[in-house]
Amino acid sequence: MEREEKLQEKREEIKTGGPERGHDKLEELNKLFVRDRLDLYFDGDEPYFETGLFARNQEDELPADGVVTGTGEIDDRLVFFAANDYTVKAGSIGDMHGEKILRMQERASEAKRPLLYLIDSSGARIDEAAGYHAAKGSAGSLFYNHSRLSGRVPQIGVLYGPCFAGTAYTPVFCDFTIMVEGMAGMAIASPRMVKMATGQEISIQELGGPEMHAKKSGSIDFVVEDEEEAAEVSKQLLTYLPDSYDEPVERQEPQPPETSPGEIDDIIPEHPNAPYDMHDVIDATVDEGSFLEVQKEYAKELIVGFGRLDGRTVGVIANQPKVKGGSIFPKSADKGAEFVWLCDAYNIPLLYLCDTPGFMVGSSVEEQGILRRGRKFIFATSSATVPKMCVVVRKAYGAGIYAMCGPAYEP
């Protein structure tokens, strides 16, 4: 009994995280401790089952080696997770830390269950980095596993702080990336490194903050105001996704559209060039309250997102006539292609709402690769094997109808 009591005491001690200065830093940054953060995601009195708790337990300031890994249930669905503990060396990645994440990736792949990454890490530890980036079972294996998991099980990354270099790749390898406003940032190099390499002085927010990535780079899918909203969006997103590529998405209770379909004729102007908001057409088509727009601040001339028809998940790709006339630009071609590929990977049917004058023309878009990137959109639509539905809402000119799944693309 004495041995068991000591073991339980040690477990509770490890669960308190790193030293007091780490917790003070969290309070200063207005962040939740990682274990309180996990409570926002998982259900029940004992919300998650943890693995690797005793990693490096002999080292006073490295409890669990700075990462909490395990499984929990979200709406009665098993989900694997890896969450950095910022109180332990600012959530930095060491040998056992990386090994624990690798094991979660492998288990999620074998179990065919979604994987959630709660990212709050300053990067790899320099004192443990010798050979770590190149060796098998190292940081390179993390990205290899990310790539192998892509399209096999859903991967969702949530950023709670600045992350650079290696740790910035984890979120962009995920199927979906969420950034918390006022906390998160990501870039291939820190502002300090940028200044050393190029002489440019720039803030984290300018270099890689949520607004920049949401509007300009297109590297993220959602920006949220706080940690509670991050958990809610993650859980909402999972309702549109299956556990794996060979499992169906659970059907929800059907709802009538928010706007009566009978009003669609009043929404759409008769003049082919008059602007209107395609969101109004979507609201008259999908189940009420079911549309979840993805990348809504990026390349806004194309709308992509998830909705439900009669309770069944569909991926919506729609031109937006009130932005740039609904023309397809290089960025919107990329946006459309990647969303089509993702839906196809998870067997989610596609609904195209087409109202476009076609691909944009001119020297600027040619320099940005409109032909190459437009081909990418057309290729994605051509190769998708899920059911495809195309509605020509008002007009379809030029090659725009190809990308938007016209008659030649077997809708």
GROMACS .gro file of C-alpha atoms in nm:
model
  411
    1MET     CA    1   0.000   0.000   0.000
    2GLU     CA    2   0.284   0.239   0.081
    3ARG     CA    3   0.433   0.184  -0.264
    4GLU     CA    4   0.096   0.242  -0.427
    5GLU     CA    5   0.041   0.561  -0.229
    6LYS     CA    6   0.380   0.693  -0.335
    7LEU     CA    7   0.300   0.612  -0.695
    8GLN     CA    8  -0.032   0.797  -0.678
    9GLU     CA    9   0.136   1.094  -0.511
   10LYS     CA   10   0.391   1.104  -0.790
   11ARG     CA   11   0.115   1.090  -1.052
   12GLU     CA   12  -0.060   1.389  -0.898
   13GLU     CA   13   0.268   1.577  -0.867
   14ILE     CA   14   0.347   1.526  -1.236
   15LYS     CA   15   0.000   1.645  -1.331
   16THR     CA   16   0.070   1.985  -1.175
   17GLY     CA   17   0.311   2.055  -1.461
   18GLY     CA   18   0.632   2.250  -1.457
   19PRO     CA   19   0.783   2.490  -1.202
   20GLU     CA   20   0.605   2.788  -1.057
   21ARG     CA   21   0.770   3.029  -1.298
   22GLY     CA   22   0.605   2.841  -1.586
   23HIS     CA   23   0.262   2.884  -1.430
   24ASP     CA   24   0.336   3.251  -1.364
   25LYS     CA   25   0.416   3.294  -1.732
   26LEU     CA   26   0.083   3.133  -1.827
   27GLU     CA   27  -0.102   3.375  -1.602
   28GLU     CA   28   0.089   3.666  -1.753
   29LEU     CA   29  -0.011   3.550  -2.104
   30ASN     CA   30  -0.373   3.487  -1.995
   31LYS     CA   31  -0.356   3.122  -2.102
   32LEU     CA   32  -0.506   2.810  -1.949
   33PHE     CA   33  -0.287   2.537  -1.804
   34VAL     CA   34  -0.281   2.249  -2.053
   35ARG     CA   35  -0.487   2.014  -1.836
   36ASP     CA   36  -0.755   2.279  -1.784
   37ARG     CA   37  -0.750   2.335  -2.160
   38LEU     CA   38  -0.811   1.965  -2.223
   39ASP     CA   39  -1.117   1.977  -1.995
   40LEU     CA   40  -1.280   2.211  -2.251
   41TYR     CA   41  -1.261   1.937  -2.515
   42PHE     CA   42  -1.343   1.607  -2.351
   43ASP     CA   43  -1.656   1.473  -2.183
   44GLY     CA   44  -1.712   1.302  -1.847
   45ASP     CA   45  -1.581   1.312  -1.489
   46GLU     CA   46  -1.246   1.168  -1.600
   47PRO     CA   47  -1.237   1.331  -1.940
   48TYR     CA   48  -0.932   1.164  -2.090
   49PHE     CA   49  -0.697   0.868  -2.056
   50GLU     CA   50  -0.334   0.974  -2.047
   51THR     CA   51  -0.032   0.782  -2.174
   52GLY     CA   52   0.337   0.852  -2.113
   53LEU     CA   53   0.274   1.038  -1.787
   54PHE     CA   54   0.600   0.918  -1.633
   55ALA     CA   55   0.825   1.021  -1.924
   56ARG     CA   56   1.143   1.171  -1.770
   57ASN     CA   57   0.982   1.170  -1.426
   58GLN     CA   58   1.324   1.175  -1.255
   59GLU     CA   59   1.391   1.523  -1.389
   60ASP     CA   60   1.230   1.784  -1.165
   61GLU     CA   61   1.146   2.043  -1.431
   62LEU     CA   62   1.042   1.804  -1.710
   63PRO     CA   63   0.721   1.636  -1.590
   64ALA     CA   64   0.571   1.424  -1.871
   65ASP     CA   65   0.847   1.584  -2.083
   66GLY     CA   66   0.622   1.879  -2.157
   67VAL     CA   67   0.342   1.713  -2.351
   68VAL     CA   68   0.015   1.548  -2.249
   69THR     CA   69  -0.091   1.264  -2.481
   70GLY     CA   70  -0.377   1.018  -2.477
   71THR     CA   71  -0.738   0.963  -2.577
   72GLY     CA   72  -1.071   1.112  -2.480
   73GLU     CA   73  -1.431   1.124  -2.597
   74ILE     CA   74  -1.597   1.411  -2.780
   75ASP     CA   75  -1.971   1.354  -2.825
   76ASP     CA   76  -1.915   0.982  -2.754
   77ARG     CA   77  -1.645   0.957  -3.022
   78LEU     CA   78  -1.292   0.845  -2.940
   79VAL     CA   79  -1.029   1.106  -3.028
   80PHE     CA   80  -0.651   1.089  -2.987
   81PHE     CA   81  -0.465   1.401  -2.876
   82ALA     CA   82  -0.125   1.560  -2.810
   83ALA     CA   83  -0.114   1.885  -2.612
   84ASN     CA   84   0.200   2.084  -2.527
   85ASP     CA   85   0.252   2.188  -2.164
   86TYR     CA   86   0.386   2.544  -2.176
   87THR     CA   87   0.494   2.532  -1.810
   88VAL     CA   88   0.767   2.280  -1.904
   89LYS     CA   89   1.039   2.461  -2.097
   90ALA     CA   90   0.777   2.662  -2.288
   91GLY     CA   91   0.630   2.345  -2.439
   92SER     CA   92   0.953   2.278  -2.631
   93ILE     CA   93   1.009   1.941  -2.797
   94GLY     CA   94   1.265   1.701  -2.652
   95ASP     CA   95   1.338   1.336  -2.727
   96MET     CA   96   1.059   1.177  -2.520
   97HIS     CA   97   0.821   1.463  -2.598
   98GLY     CA   98   0.856   1.387  -2.969
   99GLU     CA   99   0.836   1.014  -2.909
  100LYS     CA  100   0.503   1.053  -2.729
  101ILE     CA  101   0.354   1.246  -3.022
  102LEU     CA  102   0.484   0.986  -3.268
  103ARG     CA  103   0.314   0.712  -3.070
  104MET     CA  104  -0.016   0.900  -3.074
  105GLN     CA  105   0.007   0.938  -3.450
  106GLU     CA  106   0.076   0.566  -3.492
  107ARG     CA  107  -0.208   0.466  -3.259
  108ALA     CA  108  -0.455   0.702  -3.427
  109SER     CA  109  -0.363   0.554  -3.764
  110GLU     CA  110  -0.411   0.198  -3.639
  111ALA     CA  111  -0.735   0.277  -3.457
  112LYS     CA  112  -0.863   0.494  -3.746
  113ARG     CA  113  -0.967   0.775  -3.517
  114PRO     CA  114  -0.928   1.156  -3.538
  115LEU     CA  115  -0.621   1.327  -3.396
  116LEU     CA  116  -0.623   1.661  -3.216
  117TYR     CA  117  -0.306   1.870  -3.167
  118LEU     CA  118  -0.319   2.150  -2.909
  119ILE     CA  119  -0.003   2.340  -3.001
  120ASP     CA  120   0.169   2.573  -2.758
  121SER     CA  121   0.539   2.514  -2.816
  122SER     CA  122   0.850   2.727  -2.855
  123GLY     CA  123   1.010   2.464  -3.082
  124ALA     CA  124   1.278   2.199  -3.045
  125ARG     CA  125   1.521   2.211  -2.751
  126ILE     CA  126   1.863   2.310  -2.876
  127ASP     CA  127   2.040   2.103  -2.610
  128GLU     CA  128   1.864   1.788  -2.735
  129ALA     CA  129   1.870   1.863  -3.107
  130ALA     CA  130   2.197   1.695  -3.207
  131GLY     CA  131   2.102   1.446  -3.476
  132TYR     CA  132   1.738   1.469  -3.379
  133HIS     CA  133   1.613   1.635  -3.697
  134ALA     CA  134   1.765   1.379  -3.933
  135ALA     CA  135   1.739   1.046  -3.750
  136LYS     CA  136   1.460   0.793  -3.796
  137GLY     CA  137   1.199   0.836  -3.523
  138SER     CA  138   1.286   1.206  -3.499
  139ALA     CA  139   1.117   1.534  -3.588
  140GLY     CA  140   1.122   1.426  -3.951
  141SER     CA  141   0.907   1.127  -3.860
  142LEU     CA  142   0.645   1.360  -3.712
  143PHE     CA  143   0.594   1.524  -4.051
  144TYR     CA  144   0.617   1.190  -4.230
  145ASN     CA  145   0.336   1.060  -4.009
  146HIS     CA  146   0.135   1.378  -4.063
  147SER     CA  147   0.158   1.318  -4.436
  148ARG     CA  148   0.068   0.948  -4.409
  149LEU     CA  149  -0.230   1.031  -4.187
  150SER     CA  150  -0.357   1.298  -4.427
  151GLY     CA  151  -0.684   1.180  -4.579
  152ARG     CA  152  -0.679   0.870  -4.357
  153VAL     CA  153  -0.800   1.022  -4.028
  154PRO     CA  154  -0.900   1.384  -3.960
  155GLN     CA  155  -0.623   1.594  -3.805
  156ILE     CA  156  -0.710   1.924  -3.636
  157GLY     CA  157  -0.443   2.163  -3.509
  158VAL     CA  158  -0.518   2.446  -3.263
  159LEU     CA  159  -0.251   2.713  -3.200
  160TYR     CA  160  -0.231   2.882  -2.860
  161GLY     CA  161   0.099   3.065  -2.894
  162PRO     CA  162   0.376   3.166  -3.134
  163CYS     CA  163   0.538   2.872  -3.308
  164PHE     CA  164   0.826   2.886  -3.552
  165ALA     CA  165   1.029   2.656  -3.775
  166GLY     CA  166   0.955   2.288  -3.699
  167THR     CA  167   0.655   2.346  -3.475
  168ALA     CA  168   0.497   2.571  -3.739
  169TYR     CA  169   0.476   2.274  -3.973
  170THR     CA  170   0.251   2.071  -3.743
  171PRO     CA  171  -0.054   2.298  -3.788
  172VAL     CA  172  -0.013   2.333  -4.164
  173PHE     CA  173   0.016   1.956  -4.205
  174CYS     CA  174  -0.324   1.918  -4.037
  175ASP     CA  175  -0.649   1.898  -4.233
  176PHE     CA  176  -0.772   2.203  -4.042
  177THR     CA  177  -0.586   2.476  -3.850
  178ILE     CA  178  -0.737   2.705  -3.587
  179MET     CA  179  -0.556   3.008  -3.441
  180VAL     CA  180  -0.652   3.189  -3.119
  181GLU     CA  181  -0.662   3.566  -3.163
  182GLY     CA  182  -0.413   3.760  -2.950
  183MET     CA  183  -0.213   3.446  -2.863
  184ALA     CA  184  -0.113   3.252  -3.172
  185GLY     CA  185   0.143   3.312  -3.442
  186MET     CA  186   0.331   3.089  -3.684
  187ALA     CA  187   0.614   3.141  -3.928
  188ILE     CA  188   0.903   2.949  -4.075
  189ALA     CA  189   1.137   3.169  -3.870
  190SER     CA  190   1.094   3.402  -3.571
  191PRO     CA  191   1.110   3.782  -3.607
  192ARG     CA  192   1.456   3.767  -3.450
  193MET     CA  193   1.578   3.514  -3.707
  194VAL     CA  194   1.419   3.715  -3.989
  195LYS     CA  195   1.611   4.023  -3.879
  196MET     CA  196   1.937   3.826  -3.860
  197ALA     CA  197   1.885   3.674  -4.205
  198THR     CA  198   1.732   3.966  -4.396
  199GLY     CA  199   1.762   4.279  -4.182
  200GLN     CA  200   1.383   4.318  -4.178
  201GLU     CA  201   1.229   4.426  -3.848
  202ILE     CA  202   0.878   4.286  -3.808
  203SER     CA  203   0.639   4.188  -3.530
  204ILE     CA  204   0.503   3.838  -3.476
  205GLN     CA  205   0.155   3.951  -3.575
  206GLU     CA  206   0.274   4.110  -3.899
  207LEU     CA  207   0.495   3.814  -3.982
  208GLY     CA  208   0.256   3.532  -3.898
  209GLY     CA  209  -0.042   3.639  -3.690
  210PRO     CA  210  -0.398   3.507  -3.733
  211GLU     CA  211  -0.514   3.802  -3.946
  212MET     CA  212  -0.226   3.768  -4.190
  213HIS     CA  213  -0.269   3.393  -4.233
  214ALA     CA  214  -0.649   3.414  -4.254
  215LYS     CA  215  -0.655   3.689  -4.517
  216LYS     CA  216  -0.327   3.666  -4.708
  217SER     CA  217  -0.150   3.331  -4.687
  218GLY     CA  218  -0.455   3.107  -4.658
  219SER     CA  219  -0.257   2.879  -4.425
  220ILE     CA  220  -0.532   2.857  -4.163
  221ASP     CA  221  -0.901   2.776  -4.165
  222PHE     CA  222  -1.047   2.947  -3.857
  223VAL     CA  223  -0.963   3.239  -3.627
  224VAL     CA  224  -1.128   3.229  -3.284
  225GLU     CA  225  -1.147   3.484  -3.005
  226ASP     CA  226  -1.052   3.267  -2.708
  227GLU     CA  227  -0.975   2.918  -2.584
  228GLU     CA  228  -1.341   2.831  -2.524
  229GLU     CA  229  -1.432   2.915  -2.883
  230ALA     CA  230  -1.135   2.710  -3.008
  231ALA     CA  231  -1.276   2.403  -2.835
  232GLU     CA  232  -1.628   2.469  -2.964
  233VAL     CA  233  -1.515   2.511  -3.326
  234SER     CA  234  -1.303   2.194  -3.304
  235LYS     CA  235  -1.598   1.995  -3.173
  236GLN     CA  236  -1.835   2.145  -3.431
  237LEU     CA  237  -1.590   2.062  -3.709
  238LEU     CA  238  -1.575   1.697  -3.601
  239THR     CA  239  -1.952   1.663  -3.650
  240TYR     CA  240  -1.898   1.705  -4.026
  241LEU     CA  241  -1.614   1.453  -4.043
  242PRO     CA  242  -1.596   1.073  -4.020
  243ASP     CA  243  -1.363   0.886  -3.785
  244SER     CA  244  -1.159   0.778  -4.087
  245TYR     CA  245  -1.162   0.763  -4.466
  246ASP     CA  246  -1.359   0.435  -4.470
  247GLU     CA  247  -1.625   0.531  -4.215
  248PRO     CA  248  -1.944   0.727  -4.291
  249VAL     CA  249  -2.020   1.067  -4.142
  250GLU     CA  250  -2.292   1.038  -3.881
  251ARG     CA  251  -2.622   1.177  -4.007
  252GLN     CA  252  -2.777   1.457  -3.798
  253GLU     CA  253  -3.140   1.541  -3.737
  254PRO     CA  254  -3.276   1.700  -4.060
  255GLN     CA  255  -3.383   2.065  -4.045
  256PRO     CA  256  -3.558   2.286  -4.302
  257PRO     CA  257  -3.341   2.564  -4.451
  258GLU     CA  258  -3.318   2.893  -4.265
  259THR     CA  259  -3.465   3.073  -4.567
  260SER     CA  260  -3.750   2.923  -4.769
  261PRO     CA  261  -3.623   2.782  -5.101
  262GLY     CA  262  -3.919   2.962  -5.257
  263GLU     CA  263  -3.734   3.290  -5.198
  264ILE     CA  264  -3.432   3.197  -5.414
  265ASP     CA  265  -3.579   3.370  -5.721
  266ASP     CA  266  -3.603   3.693  -5.520
  267ILE     CA  267  -3.241   3.660  -5.401
  268ILE     CA  268  -3.086   3.625  -5.748
  269PRO     CA  269  -3.092   3.938  -5.971
  270GLU     CA  270  -3.205   3.896  -6.330
  271HIS     CA  271  -2.914   4.099  -6.466
  272PRO     CA  272  -2.612   3.865  -6.512
  273ASN     CA  273  -2.364   4.115  -6.368
  274ALA     CA  274  -2.562   4.244  -6.070
  275PRO     CA  275  -2.403   4.147  -5.737
  276TYR     CA  276  -2.573   3.947  -5.462
  277ASP     CA  277  -2.460   3.742  -5.164
  278MET     CA  278  -2.430   3.370  -5.237
  279HIS     CA  279  -2.457   3.306  -4.861
  280ASP     CA  280  -2.828   3.386  -4.899
  281VAL     CA  281  -2.863   3.107  -5.156
  282ILE     CA  282  -2.674   2.868  -4.929
  283ASP     CA  283  -2.908   2.957  -4.640
  284ALA     CA  284  -3.204   2.866  -4.863
  285THR     CA  285  -3.046   2.534  -4.960
  286VAL     CA  286  -2.882   2.364  -4.661
  287ASP     CA  287  -3.035   2.269  -4.324
  288GLU     CA  288  -3.081   2.567  -4.093
  289GLY     CA  289  -2.771   2.654  -3.891
  290SER     CA  290  -2.565   2.382  -4.057
  291PHE     CA  291  -2.329   2.584  -4.276
  292LEU     CA  292  -1.973   2.604  -4.139
  293GLU     CA  293  -1.759   2.818  -4.367
  294VAL     CA  294  -1.391   2.729  -4.400
  295GLN     CA  295  -1.127   2.995  -4.480
  296LYS     CA  296  -1.398   3.259  -4.490
  297GLU     CA  297  -1.152   3.553  -4.493
  298TYR     CA  298  -0.931   3.412  -4.770
  299ALA     CA  299  -0.999   3.448  -5.143
  300LYS     CA  300  -1.354   3.555  -5.065
  301GLU     CA  301  -1.467   3.532  -5.429
  302LEU     CA  302  -1.507   3.159  -5.362
  303ILE     CA  303  -1.700   3.017  -5.066
  304VAL     CA  304  -1.617   2.672  -4.930
  305GLY     CA  305  -1.752   2.497  -4.624
  306PHE     CA  306  -1.963   2.219  -4.480
  307GLY     CA  307  -2.340   2.206  -4.468
  308ARG     CA  308  -2.613   1.945  -4.438
  309LEU     CA  309  -2.885   1.842  -4.678
  310ASP     CA  310  -3.159   1.654  -4.498
  311GLY     CA  311  -2.913   1.587  -4.214
  312ARG     CA  312  -2.634   1.456  -4.440
  313THR     CA  313  -2.297   1.632  -4.459
  314VAL     CA  314  -2.199   1.789  -4.791
  315GLY     CA  315  -1.906   2.004  -4.896
  316VAL     CA  316  -2.020   2.331  -5.055
  317ILE     CA  317  -1.815   2.511  -5.324
  318ALA     CA  318  -1.982   2.833  -5.436
  319ASN     CA  319  -1.882   3.138  -5.639
  320GLN     CA  320  -1.946   3.470  -5.461
  321PRO     CA  321  -2.082   3.729  -5.711
  322LYS     CA  322  -2.054   4.016  -5.464
  323VAL     CA  323  -1.674   3.977  -5.444
  324LYS     CA  324  -1.480   4.037  -5.767
  325GLY     CA  325  -1.790   3.932  -5.959
  326GLY     CA  326  -1.735   3.569  -5.860
  327SER     CA  327  -1.434   3.536  -6.093
  328ILE     CA  328  -1.186   3.261  -6.008
  329PHE     CA  329  -0.841   3.394  -5.914
  330PRO     CA  330  -0.521   3.196  -5.843
  331LYS     CA  331  -0.581   3.196  -5.467
  332SER     CA  332  -0.944   3.090  -5.498
  333ALA     CA  333  -0.841   2.813  -5.739
  334ASP     CA  334  -0.605   2.678  -5.472
  335LYS     CA  335  -0.874   2.715  -5.207
  336GLY     CA  336  -1.131   2.527  -5.414
  337ALA     CA  337  -0.894   2.247  -5.515
  338GLU     CA  338  -0.775   2.175  -5.162
  339PHE     CA  339  -1.129   2.168  -5.024
  340VAL     CA  340  -1.247   1.932  -5.299
  341TRP     CA  341  -0.954   1.698  -5.231
  342LEU     CA  342  -1.027   1.698  -4.858
  343CYS     CA  343  -1.396   1.616  -4.907
  344ASP     CA  344  -1.310   1.345  -5.156
  345ALA     CA  345  -1.063   1.188  -4.911
  346TYR     CA  346  -1.334   1.158  -4.645
  347ASN     CA  347  -1.616   1.054  -4.880
  348ILE     CA  348  -1.814   1.375  -4.836
  349PRO     CA  349  -2.043   1.456  -5.135
  350LEU     CA  350  -1.990   1.788  -5.310
  351LEU     CA  351  -2.243   2.058  -5.395
  352TYR     CA  352  -2.123   2.320  -5.647
  353LEU     CA  353  -2.319   2.646  -5.672
  354CYS     CA  354  -2.192   2.805  -5.991
  355ASP     CA  355  -2.224   3.172  -6.082
  356THR     CA  356  -1.899   3.283  -6.240
  357PRO     CA  357  -1.772   3.475  -6.543
  358GLY     CA  358  -1.479   3.231  -6.540
  359PHE     CA  359  -1.110   3.257  -6.458
  360MET     CA  360  -0.962   3.605  -6.419
  361VAL     CA  361  -0.738   3.733  -6.698
  362GLY     CA  362  -0.443   3.974  -6.713
  363SER     CA  363  -0.070   3.994  -6.648
  364SER     CA  364  -0.105   3.995  -6.269
  365VAL     CA  365  -0.288   3.661  -6.249
  366GLU     CA  366  -0.060   3.512  -6.515
  367GLU     CA  367   0.239   3.595  -6.295
  368GLN     CA  368   0.061   3.424  -6.006
  369GLY     CA  369   0.015   3.105  -6.210
  370ILE     CA  370  -0.354   3.122  -6.299
  371LEU     CA  371  -0.316   2.844  -6.558
  372ARG     CA  372  -0.124   2.610  -6.328
  373ARG     CA  373  -0.343   2.679  -6.025
  374GLY     CA  374  -0.662   2.678  -6.232
  375ARG     CA  375  -0.558   2.338  -6.365
  376LYS     CA  376  -0.526   2.226  -6.002
  377PHE     CA  377  -0.892   2.318  -5.933
  378ILE     CA  378  -1.013   2.149  -6.252
  379PHE     CA  379  -0.801   1.842  -6.178
  380ALA     CA  380  -0.945   1.813  -5.826
  381THR     CA  381  -1.302   1.831  -5.958
  382SER     CA  382  -1.221   1.580  -6.234
  383SER     CA  383  -1.062   1.325  -6.002
  384ALA     CA  384  -1.315   1.345  -5.717
  385THR     CA  385  -1.498   1.013  -5.683
  386VAL     CA  386  -1.769   1.122  -5.440
  387PRO     CA  387  -2.120   1.219  -5.557
  388LYS     CA  388  -2.107   1.567  -5.716
  389MET     CA  389  -2.400   1.800  -5.775
  390CYS     CA  390  -2.375   2.114  -5.987
  391VAL     CA  391  -2.629   2.395  -5.982
  392VAL     CA  392  -2.576   2.674  -6.236
  393VAL     CA  393  -2.734   2.945  -6.027
  394ARG     CA  394  -2.719   3.219  -6.290
  395LYS     CA  395  -2.423   3.199  -6.526
  396ALA     CA  396  -2.121   2.985  -6.612
  397TYR     CA  397  -1.877   3.130  -6.863
  398GLY     CA  398  -1.547   3.007  -7.000
  399ALA     CA  399  -1.345   2.745  -6.813
  400GLY     CA  400  -1.514   2.843  -6.488
  401ILE     CA  401  -1.778   2.576  -6.551
  402TYR     CA  402  -1.500   2.315  -6.568
  403ALA     CA  403  -1.370   2.392  -6.219
  404MET     CA  404  -1.729   2.416  -6.094
  405CYS     CA  405  -1.821   2.068  -6.213
  406GLY     CA  406  -2.019   2.136  -6.530
  407PRO     CA  407  -2.177   1.869  -6.751
  408ALA     CA  408  -1.843   1.734  -6.877
  409TYR     CA  409  -1.734   1.651  -6.520
  410GLU     CA  410  -1.999   1.390  -6.446
  411PRO     CA  411  -2.201   1.570  -6.179
   0.00000   0.00000   0.00000
